[in-house]
Coordinates of C-alpha atoms and ligand atoms in Angstrom, one line a residue:
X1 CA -72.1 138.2 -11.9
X2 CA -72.9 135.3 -13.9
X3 CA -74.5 137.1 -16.9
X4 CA -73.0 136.4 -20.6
X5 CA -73.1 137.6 -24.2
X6 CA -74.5 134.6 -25.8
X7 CA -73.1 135.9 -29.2
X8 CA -69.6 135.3 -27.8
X9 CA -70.4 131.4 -26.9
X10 CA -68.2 129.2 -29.3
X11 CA -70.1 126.6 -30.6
X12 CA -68.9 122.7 -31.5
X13 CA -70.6 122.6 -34.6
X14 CA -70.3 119.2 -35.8
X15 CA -70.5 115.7 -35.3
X16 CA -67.3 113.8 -32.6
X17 CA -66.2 110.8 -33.9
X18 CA -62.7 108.9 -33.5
X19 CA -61.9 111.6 -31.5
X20 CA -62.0 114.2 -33.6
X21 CA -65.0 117.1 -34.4
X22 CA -66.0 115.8 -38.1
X23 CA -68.1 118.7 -39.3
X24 CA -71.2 118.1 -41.5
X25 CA -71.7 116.7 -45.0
X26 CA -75.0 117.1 -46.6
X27 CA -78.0 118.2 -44.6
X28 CA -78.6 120.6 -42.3
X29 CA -80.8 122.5 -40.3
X30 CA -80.8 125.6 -37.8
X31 CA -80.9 125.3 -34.5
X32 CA -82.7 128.3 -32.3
X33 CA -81.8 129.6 -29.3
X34 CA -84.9 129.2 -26.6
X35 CA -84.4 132.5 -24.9
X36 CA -84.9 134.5 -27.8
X37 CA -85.8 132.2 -30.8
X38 CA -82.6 133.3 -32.5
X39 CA -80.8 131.2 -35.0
X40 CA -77.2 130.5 -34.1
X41 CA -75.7 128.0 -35.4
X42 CA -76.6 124.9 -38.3
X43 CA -77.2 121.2 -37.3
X44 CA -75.6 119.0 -39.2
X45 CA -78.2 115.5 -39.9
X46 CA -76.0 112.5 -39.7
X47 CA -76.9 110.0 -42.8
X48 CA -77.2 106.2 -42.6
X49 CA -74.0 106.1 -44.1
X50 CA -72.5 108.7 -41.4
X51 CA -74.2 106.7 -38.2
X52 CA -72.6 103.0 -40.0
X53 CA -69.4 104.9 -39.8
X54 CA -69.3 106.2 -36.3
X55 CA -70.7 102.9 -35.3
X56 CA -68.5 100.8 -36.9
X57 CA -65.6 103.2 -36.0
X58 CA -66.3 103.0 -31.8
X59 CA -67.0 98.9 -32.1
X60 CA -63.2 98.8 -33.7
X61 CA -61.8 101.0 -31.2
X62 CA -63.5 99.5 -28.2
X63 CA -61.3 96.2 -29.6
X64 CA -58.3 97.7 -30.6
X65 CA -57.5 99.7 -27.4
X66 CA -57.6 98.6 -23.9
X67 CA -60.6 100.4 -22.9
X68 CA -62.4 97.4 -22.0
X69 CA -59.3 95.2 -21.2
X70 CA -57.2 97.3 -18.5
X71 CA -57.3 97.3 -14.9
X72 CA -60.6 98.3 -13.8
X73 CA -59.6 100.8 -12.1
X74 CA -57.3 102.4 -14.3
X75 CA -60.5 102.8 -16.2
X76 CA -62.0 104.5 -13.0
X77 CA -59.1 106.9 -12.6
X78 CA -59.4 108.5 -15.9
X79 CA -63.4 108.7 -15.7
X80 CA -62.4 110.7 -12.2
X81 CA -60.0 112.5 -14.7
X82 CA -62.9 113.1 -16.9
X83 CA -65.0 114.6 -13.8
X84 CA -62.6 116.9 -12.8
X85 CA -61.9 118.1 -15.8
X86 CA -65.7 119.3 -16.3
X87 CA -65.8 120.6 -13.1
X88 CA -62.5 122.5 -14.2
X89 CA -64.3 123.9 -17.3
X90 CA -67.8 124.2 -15.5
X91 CA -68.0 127.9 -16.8
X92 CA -67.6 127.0 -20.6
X93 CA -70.0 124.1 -20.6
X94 CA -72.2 125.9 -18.2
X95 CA -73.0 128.5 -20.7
X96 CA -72.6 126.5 -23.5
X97 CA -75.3 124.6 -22.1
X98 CA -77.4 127.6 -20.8
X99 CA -77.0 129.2 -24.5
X100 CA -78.6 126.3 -26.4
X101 CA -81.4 125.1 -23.9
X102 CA -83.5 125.9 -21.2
X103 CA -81.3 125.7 -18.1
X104 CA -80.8 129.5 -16.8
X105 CA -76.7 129.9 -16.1
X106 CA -77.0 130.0 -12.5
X107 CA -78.5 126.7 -12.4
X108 CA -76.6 125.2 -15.3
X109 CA -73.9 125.9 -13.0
X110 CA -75.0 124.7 -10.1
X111 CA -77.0 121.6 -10.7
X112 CA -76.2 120.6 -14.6
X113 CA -72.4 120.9 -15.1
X114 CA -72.1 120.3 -10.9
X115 CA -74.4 116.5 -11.1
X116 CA -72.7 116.0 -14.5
X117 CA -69.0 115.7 -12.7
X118 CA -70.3 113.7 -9.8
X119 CA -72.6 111.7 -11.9
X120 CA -69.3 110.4 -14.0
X121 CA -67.4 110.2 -10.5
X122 CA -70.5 107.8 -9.1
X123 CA -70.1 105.6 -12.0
X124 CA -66.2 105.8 -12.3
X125 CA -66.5 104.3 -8.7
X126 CA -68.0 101.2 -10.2
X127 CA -65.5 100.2 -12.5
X128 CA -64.2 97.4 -10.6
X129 CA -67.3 96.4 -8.4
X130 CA -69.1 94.3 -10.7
X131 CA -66.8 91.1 -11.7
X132 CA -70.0 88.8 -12.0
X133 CA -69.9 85.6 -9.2
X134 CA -69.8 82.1 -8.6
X135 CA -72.3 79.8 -9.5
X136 CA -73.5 77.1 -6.8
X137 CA -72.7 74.0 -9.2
X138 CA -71.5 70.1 -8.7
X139 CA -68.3 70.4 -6.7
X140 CA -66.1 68.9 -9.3
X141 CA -66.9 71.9 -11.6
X142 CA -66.6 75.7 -11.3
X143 CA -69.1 77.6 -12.1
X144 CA -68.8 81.4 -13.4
X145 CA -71.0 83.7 -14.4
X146 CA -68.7 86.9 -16.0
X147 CA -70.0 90.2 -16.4
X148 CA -68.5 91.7 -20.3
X149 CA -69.4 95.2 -21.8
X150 CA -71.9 94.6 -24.9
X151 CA -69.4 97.1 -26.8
X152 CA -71.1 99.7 -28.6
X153 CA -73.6 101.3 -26.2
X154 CA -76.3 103.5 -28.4
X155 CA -77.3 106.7 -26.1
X156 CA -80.1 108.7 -27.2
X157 CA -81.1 112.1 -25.0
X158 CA -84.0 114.7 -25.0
X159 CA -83.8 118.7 -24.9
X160 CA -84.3 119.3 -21.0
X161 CA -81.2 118.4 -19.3
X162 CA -78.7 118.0 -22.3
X163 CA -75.4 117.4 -20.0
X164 CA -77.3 115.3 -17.2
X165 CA -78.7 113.0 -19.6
X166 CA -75.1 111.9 -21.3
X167 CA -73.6 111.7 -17.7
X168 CA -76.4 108.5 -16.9
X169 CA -76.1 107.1 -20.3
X170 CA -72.5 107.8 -21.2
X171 CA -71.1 107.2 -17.4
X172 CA -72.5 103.5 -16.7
X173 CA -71.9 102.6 -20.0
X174 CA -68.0 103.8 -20.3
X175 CA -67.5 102.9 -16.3
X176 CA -68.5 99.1 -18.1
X177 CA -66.3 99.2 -20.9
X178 CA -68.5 99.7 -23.7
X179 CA -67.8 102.7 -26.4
X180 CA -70.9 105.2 -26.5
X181 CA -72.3 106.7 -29.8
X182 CA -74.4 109.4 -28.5
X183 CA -76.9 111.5 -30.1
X184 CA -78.2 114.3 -28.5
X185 CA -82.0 116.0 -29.1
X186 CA -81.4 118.1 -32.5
X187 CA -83.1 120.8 -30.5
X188 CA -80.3 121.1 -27.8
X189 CA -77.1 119.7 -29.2
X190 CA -73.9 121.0 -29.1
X191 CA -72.9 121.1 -24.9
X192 CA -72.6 117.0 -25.9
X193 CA -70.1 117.7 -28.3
X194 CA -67.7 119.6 -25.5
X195 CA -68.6 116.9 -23.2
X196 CA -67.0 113.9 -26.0
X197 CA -64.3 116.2 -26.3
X198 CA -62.9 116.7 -22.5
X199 CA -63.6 113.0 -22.3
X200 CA -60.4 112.7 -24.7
X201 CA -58.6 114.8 -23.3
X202 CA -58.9 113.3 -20.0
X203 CA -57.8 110.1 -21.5
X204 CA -60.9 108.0 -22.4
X205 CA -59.2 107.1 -25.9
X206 CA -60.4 108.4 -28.9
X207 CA -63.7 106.6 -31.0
X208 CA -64.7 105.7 -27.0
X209 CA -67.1 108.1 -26.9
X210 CA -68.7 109.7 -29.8
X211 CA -71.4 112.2 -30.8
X212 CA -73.9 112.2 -33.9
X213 CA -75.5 115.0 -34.6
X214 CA -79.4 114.6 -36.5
X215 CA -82.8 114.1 -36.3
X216 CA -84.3 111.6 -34.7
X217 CA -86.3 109.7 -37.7
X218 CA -83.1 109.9 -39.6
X219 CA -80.2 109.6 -37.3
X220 CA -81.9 107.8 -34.0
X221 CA -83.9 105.5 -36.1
X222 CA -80.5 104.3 -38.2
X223 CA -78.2 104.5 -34.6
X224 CA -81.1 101.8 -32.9
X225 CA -80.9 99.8 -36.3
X226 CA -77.6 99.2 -36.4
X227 CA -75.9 95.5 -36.0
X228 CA -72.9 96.5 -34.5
X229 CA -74.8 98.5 -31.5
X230 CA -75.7 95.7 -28.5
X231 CA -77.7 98.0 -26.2
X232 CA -79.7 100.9 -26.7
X233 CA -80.4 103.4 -23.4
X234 CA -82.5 106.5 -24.5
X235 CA -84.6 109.0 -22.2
X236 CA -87.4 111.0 -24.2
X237 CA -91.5 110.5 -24.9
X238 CA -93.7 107.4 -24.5
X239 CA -94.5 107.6 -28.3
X240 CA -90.3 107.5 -29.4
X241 CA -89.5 104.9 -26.8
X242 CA -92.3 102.6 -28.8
X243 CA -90.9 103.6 -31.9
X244 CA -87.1 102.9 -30.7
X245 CA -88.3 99.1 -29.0
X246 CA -89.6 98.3 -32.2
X247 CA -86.5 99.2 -34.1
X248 CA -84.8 97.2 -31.9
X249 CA -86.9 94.2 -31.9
X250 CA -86.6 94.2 -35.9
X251 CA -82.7 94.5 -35.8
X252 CA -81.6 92.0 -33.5
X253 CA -83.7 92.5 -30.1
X254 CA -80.9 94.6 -28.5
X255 CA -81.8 95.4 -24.9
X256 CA -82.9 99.1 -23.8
X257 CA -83.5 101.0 -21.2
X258 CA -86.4 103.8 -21.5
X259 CA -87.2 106.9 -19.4
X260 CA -90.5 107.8 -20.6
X261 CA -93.2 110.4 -20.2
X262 CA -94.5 111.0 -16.9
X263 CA -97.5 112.5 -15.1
X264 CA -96.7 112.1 -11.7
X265 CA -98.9 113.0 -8.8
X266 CA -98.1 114.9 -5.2
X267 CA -100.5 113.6 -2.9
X268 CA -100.9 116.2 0.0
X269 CA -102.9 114.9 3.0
X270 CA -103.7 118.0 5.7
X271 CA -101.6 116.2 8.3
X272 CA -99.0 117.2 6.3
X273 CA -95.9 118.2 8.8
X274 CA -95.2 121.7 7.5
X275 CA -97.9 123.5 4.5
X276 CA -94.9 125.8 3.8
X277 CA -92.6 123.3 3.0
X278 CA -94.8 121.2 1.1
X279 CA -96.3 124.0 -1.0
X280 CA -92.6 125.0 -1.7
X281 CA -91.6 121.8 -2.6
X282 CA -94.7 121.6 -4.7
X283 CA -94.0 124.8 -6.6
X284 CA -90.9 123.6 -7.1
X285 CA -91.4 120.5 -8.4
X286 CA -93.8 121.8 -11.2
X287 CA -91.6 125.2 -12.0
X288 CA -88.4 123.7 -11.8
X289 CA -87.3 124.1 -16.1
X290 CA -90.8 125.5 -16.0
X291 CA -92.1 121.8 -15.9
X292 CA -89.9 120.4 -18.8
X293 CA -88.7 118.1 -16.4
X294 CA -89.9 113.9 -17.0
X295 CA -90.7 113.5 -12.8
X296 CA -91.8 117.2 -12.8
X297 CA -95.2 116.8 -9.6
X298 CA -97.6 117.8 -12.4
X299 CA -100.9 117.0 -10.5
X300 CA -101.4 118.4 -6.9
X301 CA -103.7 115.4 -5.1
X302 CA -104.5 117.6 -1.8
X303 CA -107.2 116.6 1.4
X304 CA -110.2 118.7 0.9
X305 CA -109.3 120.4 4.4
X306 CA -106.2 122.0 3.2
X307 CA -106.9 122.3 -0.4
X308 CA -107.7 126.0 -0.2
X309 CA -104.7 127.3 2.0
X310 CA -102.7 125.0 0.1
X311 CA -104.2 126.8 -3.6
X312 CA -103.3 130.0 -1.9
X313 CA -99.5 129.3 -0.9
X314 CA -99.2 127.8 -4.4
X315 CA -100.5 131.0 -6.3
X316 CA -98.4 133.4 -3.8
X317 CA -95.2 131.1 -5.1
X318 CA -96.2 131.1 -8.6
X319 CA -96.6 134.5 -8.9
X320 CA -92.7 135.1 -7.9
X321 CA -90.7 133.1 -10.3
X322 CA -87.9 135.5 -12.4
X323 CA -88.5 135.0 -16.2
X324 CA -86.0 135.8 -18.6
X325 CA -83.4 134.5 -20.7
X326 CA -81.0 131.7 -19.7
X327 CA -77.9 133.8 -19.8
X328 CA -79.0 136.2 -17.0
X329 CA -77.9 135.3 -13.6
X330 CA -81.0 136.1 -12.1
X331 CA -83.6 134.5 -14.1
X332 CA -85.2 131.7 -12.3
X333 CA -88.1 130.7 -15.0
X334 CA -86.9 129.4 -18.4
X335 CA -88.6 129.9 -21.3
X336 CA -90.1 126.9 -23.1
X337 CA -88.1 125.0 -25.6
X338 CA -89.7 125.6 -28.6
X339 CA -92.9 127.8 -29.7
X340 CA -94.4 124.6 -30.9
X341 CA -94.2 122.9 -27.8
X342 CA -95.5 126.2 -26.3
X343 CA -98.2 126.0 -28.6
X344 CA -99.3 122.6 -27.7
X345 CA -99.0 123.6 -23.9
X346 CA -101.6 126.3 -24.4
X347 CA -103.6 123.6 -26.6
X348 CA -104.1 121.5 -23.9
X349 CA -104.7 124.4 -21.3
X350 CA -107.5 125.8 -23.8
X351 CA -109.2 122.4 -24.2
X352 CA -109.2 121.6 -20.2
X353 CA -110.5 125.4 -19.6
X354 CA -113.4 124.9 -22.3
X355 CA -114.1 121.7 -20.6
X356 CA -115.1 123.3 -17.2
X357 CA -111.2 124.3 -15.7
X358 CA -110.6 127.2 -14.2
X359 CA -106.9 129.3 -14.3
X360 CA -106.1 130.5 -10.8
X361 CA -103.0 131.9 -11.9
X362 CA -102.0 132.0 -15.4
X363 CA -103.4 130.1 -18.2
X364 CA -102.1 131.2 -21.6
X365 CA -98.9 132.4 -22.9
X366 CA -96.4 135.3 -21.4
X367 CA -95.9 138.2 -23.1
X368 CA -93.1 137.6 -25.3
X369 CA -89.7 138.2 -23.5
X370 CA -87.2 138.8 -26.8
X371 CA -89.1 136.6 -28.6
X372 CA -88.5 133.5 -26.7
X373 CA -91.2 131.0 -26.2
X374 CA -92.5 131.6 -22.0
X375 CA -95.3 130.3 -20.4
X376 CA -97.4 131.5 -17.0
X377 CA -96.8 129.7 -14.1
X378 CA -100.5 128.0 -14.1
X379 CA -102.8 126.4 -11.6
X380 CA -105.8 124.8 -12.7
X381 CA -108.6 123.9 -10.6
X382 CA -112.1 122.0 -11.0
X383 CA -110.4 119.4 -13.0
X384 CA -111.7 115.9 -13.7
X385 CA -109.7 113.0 -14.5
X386 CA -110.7 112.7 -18.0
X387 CA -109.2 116.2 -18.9
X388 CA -106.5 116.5 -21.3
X389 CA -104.4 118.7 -18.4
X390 CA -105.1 115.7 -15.6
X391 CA -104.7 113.3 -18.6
X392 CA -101.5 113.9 -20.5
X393 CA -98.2 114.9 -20.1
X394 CA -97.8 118.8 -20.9
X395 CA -93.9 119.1 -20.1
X396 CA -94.9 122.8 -18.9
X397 CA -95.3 125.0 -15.7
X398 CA -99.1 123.8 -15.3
X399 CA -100.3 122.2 -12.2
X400 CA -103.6 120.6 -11.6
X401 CA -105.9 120.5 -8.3
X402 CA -107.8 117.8 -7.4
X403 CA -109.1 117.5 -4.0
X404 CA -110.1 114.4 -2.0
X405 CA -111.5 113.5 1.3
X406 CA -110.7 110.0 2.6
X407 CA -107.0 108.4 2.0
X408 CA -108.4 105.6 -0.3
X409 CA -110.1 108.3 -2.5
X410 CA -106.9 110.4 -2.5
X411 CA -104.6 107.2 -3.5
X412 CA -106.8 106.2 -6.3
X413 CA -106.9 110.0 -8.1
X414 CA -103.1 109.8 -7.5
X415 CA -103.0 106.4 -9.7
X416 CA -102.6 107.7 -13.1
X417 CA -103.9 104.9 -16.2
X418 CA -100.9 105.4 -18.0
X419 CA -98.0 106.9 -16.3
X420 CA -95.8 105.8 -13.1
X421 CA -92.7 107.7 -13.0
X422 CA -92.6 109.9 -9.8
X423 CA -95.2 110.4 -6.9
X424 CA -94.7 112.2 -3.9
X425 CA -96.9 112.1 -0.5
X426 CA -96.8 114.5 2.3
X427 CA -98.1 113.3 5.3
X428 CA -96.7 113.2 9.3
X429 CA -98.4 109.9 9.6
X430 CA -96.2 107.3 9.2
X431 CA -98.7 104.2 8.3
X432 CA -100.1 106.6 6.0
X433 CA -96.9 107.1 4.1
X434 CA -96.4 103.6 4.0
X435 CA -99.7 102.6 3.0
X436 CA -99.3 105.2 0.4
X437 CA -95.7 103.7 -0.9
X438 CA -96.9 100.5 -1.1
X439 CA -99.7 101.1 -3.4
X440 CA -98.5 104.1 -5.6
X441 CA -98.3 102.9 -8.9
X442 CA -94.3 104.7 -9.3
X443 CA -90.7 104.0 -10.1
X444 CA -89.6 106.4 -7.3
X445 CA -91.9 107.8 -4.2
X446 CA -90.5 110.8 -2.5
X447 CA -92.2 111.0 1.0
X448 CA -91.9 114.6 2.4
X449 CA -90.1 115.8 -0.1
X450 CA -90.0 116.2 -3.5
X451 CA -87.3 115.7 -6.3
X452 CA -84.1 114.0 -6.7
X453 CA -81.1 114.6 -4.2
X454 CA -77.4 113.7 -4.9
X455 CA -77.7 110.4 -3.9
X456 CA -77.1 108.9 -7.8
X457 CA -77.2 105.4 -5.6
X458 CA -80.8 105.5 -6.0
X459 CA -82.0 104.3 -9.7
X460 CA -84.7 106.1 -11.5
X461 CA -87.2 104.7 -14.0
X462 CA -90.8 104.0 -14.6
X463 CA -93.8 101.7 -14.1
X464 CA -96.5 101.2 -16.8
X465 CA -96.1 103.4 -19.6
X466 CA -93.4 105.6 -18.5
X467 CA -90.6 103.2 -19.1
X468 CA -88.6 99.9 -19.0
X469 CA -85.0 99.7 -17.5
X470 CA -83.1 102.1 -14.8
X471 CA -80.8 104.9 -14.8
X472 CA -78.5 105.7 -11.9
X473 CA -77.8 103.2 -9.3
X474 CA -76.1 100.1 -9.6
X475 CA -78.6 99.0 -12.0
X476 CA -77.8 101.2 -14.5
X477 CA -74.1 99.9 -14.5
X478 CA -75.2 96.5 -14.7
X479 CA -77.8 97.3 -17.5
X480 CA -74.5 98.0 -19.4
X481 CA -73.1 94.7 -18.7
X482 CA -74.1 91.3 -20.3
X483 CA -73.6 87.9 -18.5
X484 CA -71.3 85.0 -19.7
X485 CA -71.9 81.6 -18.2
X486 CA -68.4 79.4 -17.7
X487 CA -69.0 75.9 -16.3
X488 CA -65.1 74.6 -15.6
X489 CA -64.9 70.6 -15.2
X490 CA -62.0 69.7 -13.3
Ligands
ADP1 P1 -89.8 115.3 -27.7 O1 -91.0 114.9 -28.5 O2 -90.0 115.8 -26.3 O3 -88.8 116.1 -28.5 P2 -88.6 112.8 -28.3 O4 -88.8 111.6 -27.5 O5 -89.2 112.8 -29.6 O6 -89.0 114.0 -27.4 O7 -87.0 113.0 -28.4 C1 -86.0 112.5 -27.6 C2 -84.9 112.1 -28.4 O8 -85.3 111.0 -29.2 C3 -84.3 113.2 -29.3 O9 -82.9 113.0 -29.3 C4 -84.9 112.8 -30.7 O10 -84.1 113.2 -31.8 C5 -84.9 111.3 -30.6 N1 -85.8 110.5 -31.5 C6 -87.0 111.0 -31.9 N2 -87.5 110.0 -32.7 C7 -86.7 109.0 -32.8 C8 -86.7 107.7 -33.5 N3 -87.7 107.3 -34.2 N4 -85.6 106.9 -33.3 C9 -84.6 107.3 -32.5 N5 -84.5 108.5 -31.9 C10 -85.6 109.3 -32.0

């Protein structure tokens, strides 16, 4: 039974710096529990002053101890250390984690705390694989290039996966040497805190990895604009990534990576090897967090031929998903994060159905489940490209049909003007697939399938507008890395 009493959920109220929790001073604000809208706990909002300190704090310790300077894989042992030691307390972060956002405890479980541990153990691994190499230069000189951590690494993370999103920023960054300052969404913020914590006791020394608490206008915009950060990595809109590049371009052009918005298309063709499968993996891909998810498959691209068995599976799946709140055990359909963002879901669901959309399933909100903020599981049909549900990011459970005939018509509806995060295409044709990888516009194409694996050797990361930079992968590690030059003349 994996049920809970949220009431009974202690919460890390507070900012983690040098170690230690450092509890607010100053503003605040109340944070709501999703499931039910329920206030629970107070936010403290890190000041200018607050952010200079924890920055200034984790560049002194990142010199004074060894974090950067010992064995490589000394450093590795204790981020292994730091992996266990979640996966030892997966129950308490699991449901501090379900509590505060929109992961139901089953999954938190399963797939948050579980990816968390291994995603720290995947970058621990890297510790002492990245040296830097030798440069071809005259032979009566050596030359070097070194790879050195940038020292304080600035982390920024959105609502939707609270403990995934520190494990890519936090884990390449520490596995690199660097000291994190990490603020989480202000919506979603206190599973971080735990996190910092375990990360001390497992030995990362303390001001290594920190946590400010705050808004992002106050406490993001004066964490990018600080001189003592060298690289910012955040993960969040299209609209704050612009904001958070130009805040680093007027405070000492820091490098940053940026996981943006996405809009990413599934392009079905009727060869497709198994219709069940895909329409699973379909439903899936759009329900999954109902939708709050940046690769979630939000526009179905399907052959005309298939289009309608294909609506039909969809609709049958859709109507199945489990609302309810995030500590039941059997819920498998979060609620949204917030009624505003549930508001502007419906927004753009009313403006596409006055435009000529039609709802096969769903279409507005559900009826309130204790007050928390659900939506219906919603198809829309007779789209056009130029509607605001084909059109924008909606970060909900709505997916759009649009239907297609020949493979070049199919490939340029899948090709979104702004977006290239994700695509998928389901086809038993190999060429096709092929053709269809080579052309999609995407950081990551998923070929009959849908959806990341645990393969965190693959980095993830967008083209166009949804984003500069990788997380996972090597890439990742080595985006937390600057290069020295050394030319030795013998
Ligand atoms: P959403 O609109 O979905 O909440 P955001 O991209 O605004 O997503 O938020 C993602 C993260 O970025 C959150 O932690 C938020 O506090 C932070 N953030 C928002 N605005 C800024 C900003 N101007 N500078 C730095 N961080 C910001």
């Amino acid at each position: 039974m994996l049920d809970f009493d949220p009431a009974a959920v202690a919460i890390p109220a507070g900012h983690f710096i040098g170690g230690r929790l450092v509890p607010g001073e100053g503003e605040a604000i109340g944070v709501r529990r999703p499931s039910d809208s329920a206030l629970y706990a107070d936010l403290p909002i890190a000041s200018a002053d607050l952010v200079d300190r924890a920055v200034s704090n984790a560049a002194e310790a990142q010199r004074r101890t060894d974090w950067a300077s010992r064995a490589p894989r000394e450093r590795a042992r204790v981020l292994r250390r730091f992996a266990d030691l979640i996966d030892a307390r997966a129950e308490e972060l699991g449901r501090l984690e379900a509590l505060g956002s929109t992961r139901p405890i089953a999954q938190a479980l399963a797939v948050d705390v579980a990816s968390t541990a291994e995603g720290f153990r995947f970058f621990a691994e890297y510790a002492d694989k990245l040296g830097g190499e030798v440069a071809a230069t005259r032979s009566d000189s050596l030359g070097l290039v070194i790879s050195e951590p940038y020292g304080v690494v600035a982390a920024i993370t959105p609502w939707n996966f609270p403990l995934s999103m520190a494990s890519w920023k936090a884990g390449p960054a520490l596995a690199a040497g660097n000291a994190v300052v990490l603020k989480p969404s202000e919506l979603t913020p206190f599973s971080t805190v735990r996190l910092a914590q375990l990360a001390v006791e497992a030995g990362v020394p303390p001001g290594i990895f920190n946590v400010v608490q705050g808004t992002g206008a106050v406490t993001g915009d004066a964490l990018c604009r600080h001189p003592l950060v060298g690289k910012i990595s955040f993960t969040g809109s299209t609209r704050t990534g612009a904001a958070i590049m130009a805040a680093s371009a007027a405070s000492g052009a820091k490098p940053v990576t940026l996981e943006l918005g996405g809009k990413s298309p599934q392009l079905v063709f009727a060869d497709t090897p198994s219709a069940d499968k895909t329409a699973r993996q379909v439903a899936a891909s759009i329900l999954g967090n109902a939708g709050q998810v940046c690769v979630a498959g939000s526009r179905l691209i399907v052959q005309r031929r298939l289009r309608d068995e294909m609506v039909e599976r969809l609709a049958a799946l859709f109507a199945e998903v489990r609302p309810g709140p995030t500590w039941h055990g059997d819920t498998s359909f979060p609620p949204i994060i917030s009624t505003p963002q549930a508001d502007r879901i419906d927004g753009i669901v009313r403006r596409s159905l006055a435009a000529g959309a039609k709802a096969v399933i769903g279409g507005r909100r559900m009826a309130a489940i204790q007050d928390g903020a659900f939506y219906e599981p919603t198809i829309l049909t007779d789209v056009t490209d130029d509607m605001p549900a084909v059109r924008e990011e909606i970060f909900g459970p709505v997916l759009t049909v649009q239907a297609f005939d020949e493979e070049e018509e199919g490939l340029a509806l899948a090709d979104h003007p702004d977006f290239g995060l994700a695509a998928g295409v389901h086809t038993a044709d190999l060429g096709r697939a092929m053709r269809a990888v080579r052309r999609l516009q995407a950081g990551t194409v998923w070929v009959n399938r849908y959806g990341r694996t645990a393969d965190f050797i693959l980095p993830t990361g967008g083209y166009k507008r949804s984003g500069i930079g990788k997380d996972l992968g090597r890439q990742a590690v080595e985006a937390n890395l600057r290069h020295k030059s050394v030319l030795i003349e013998f």
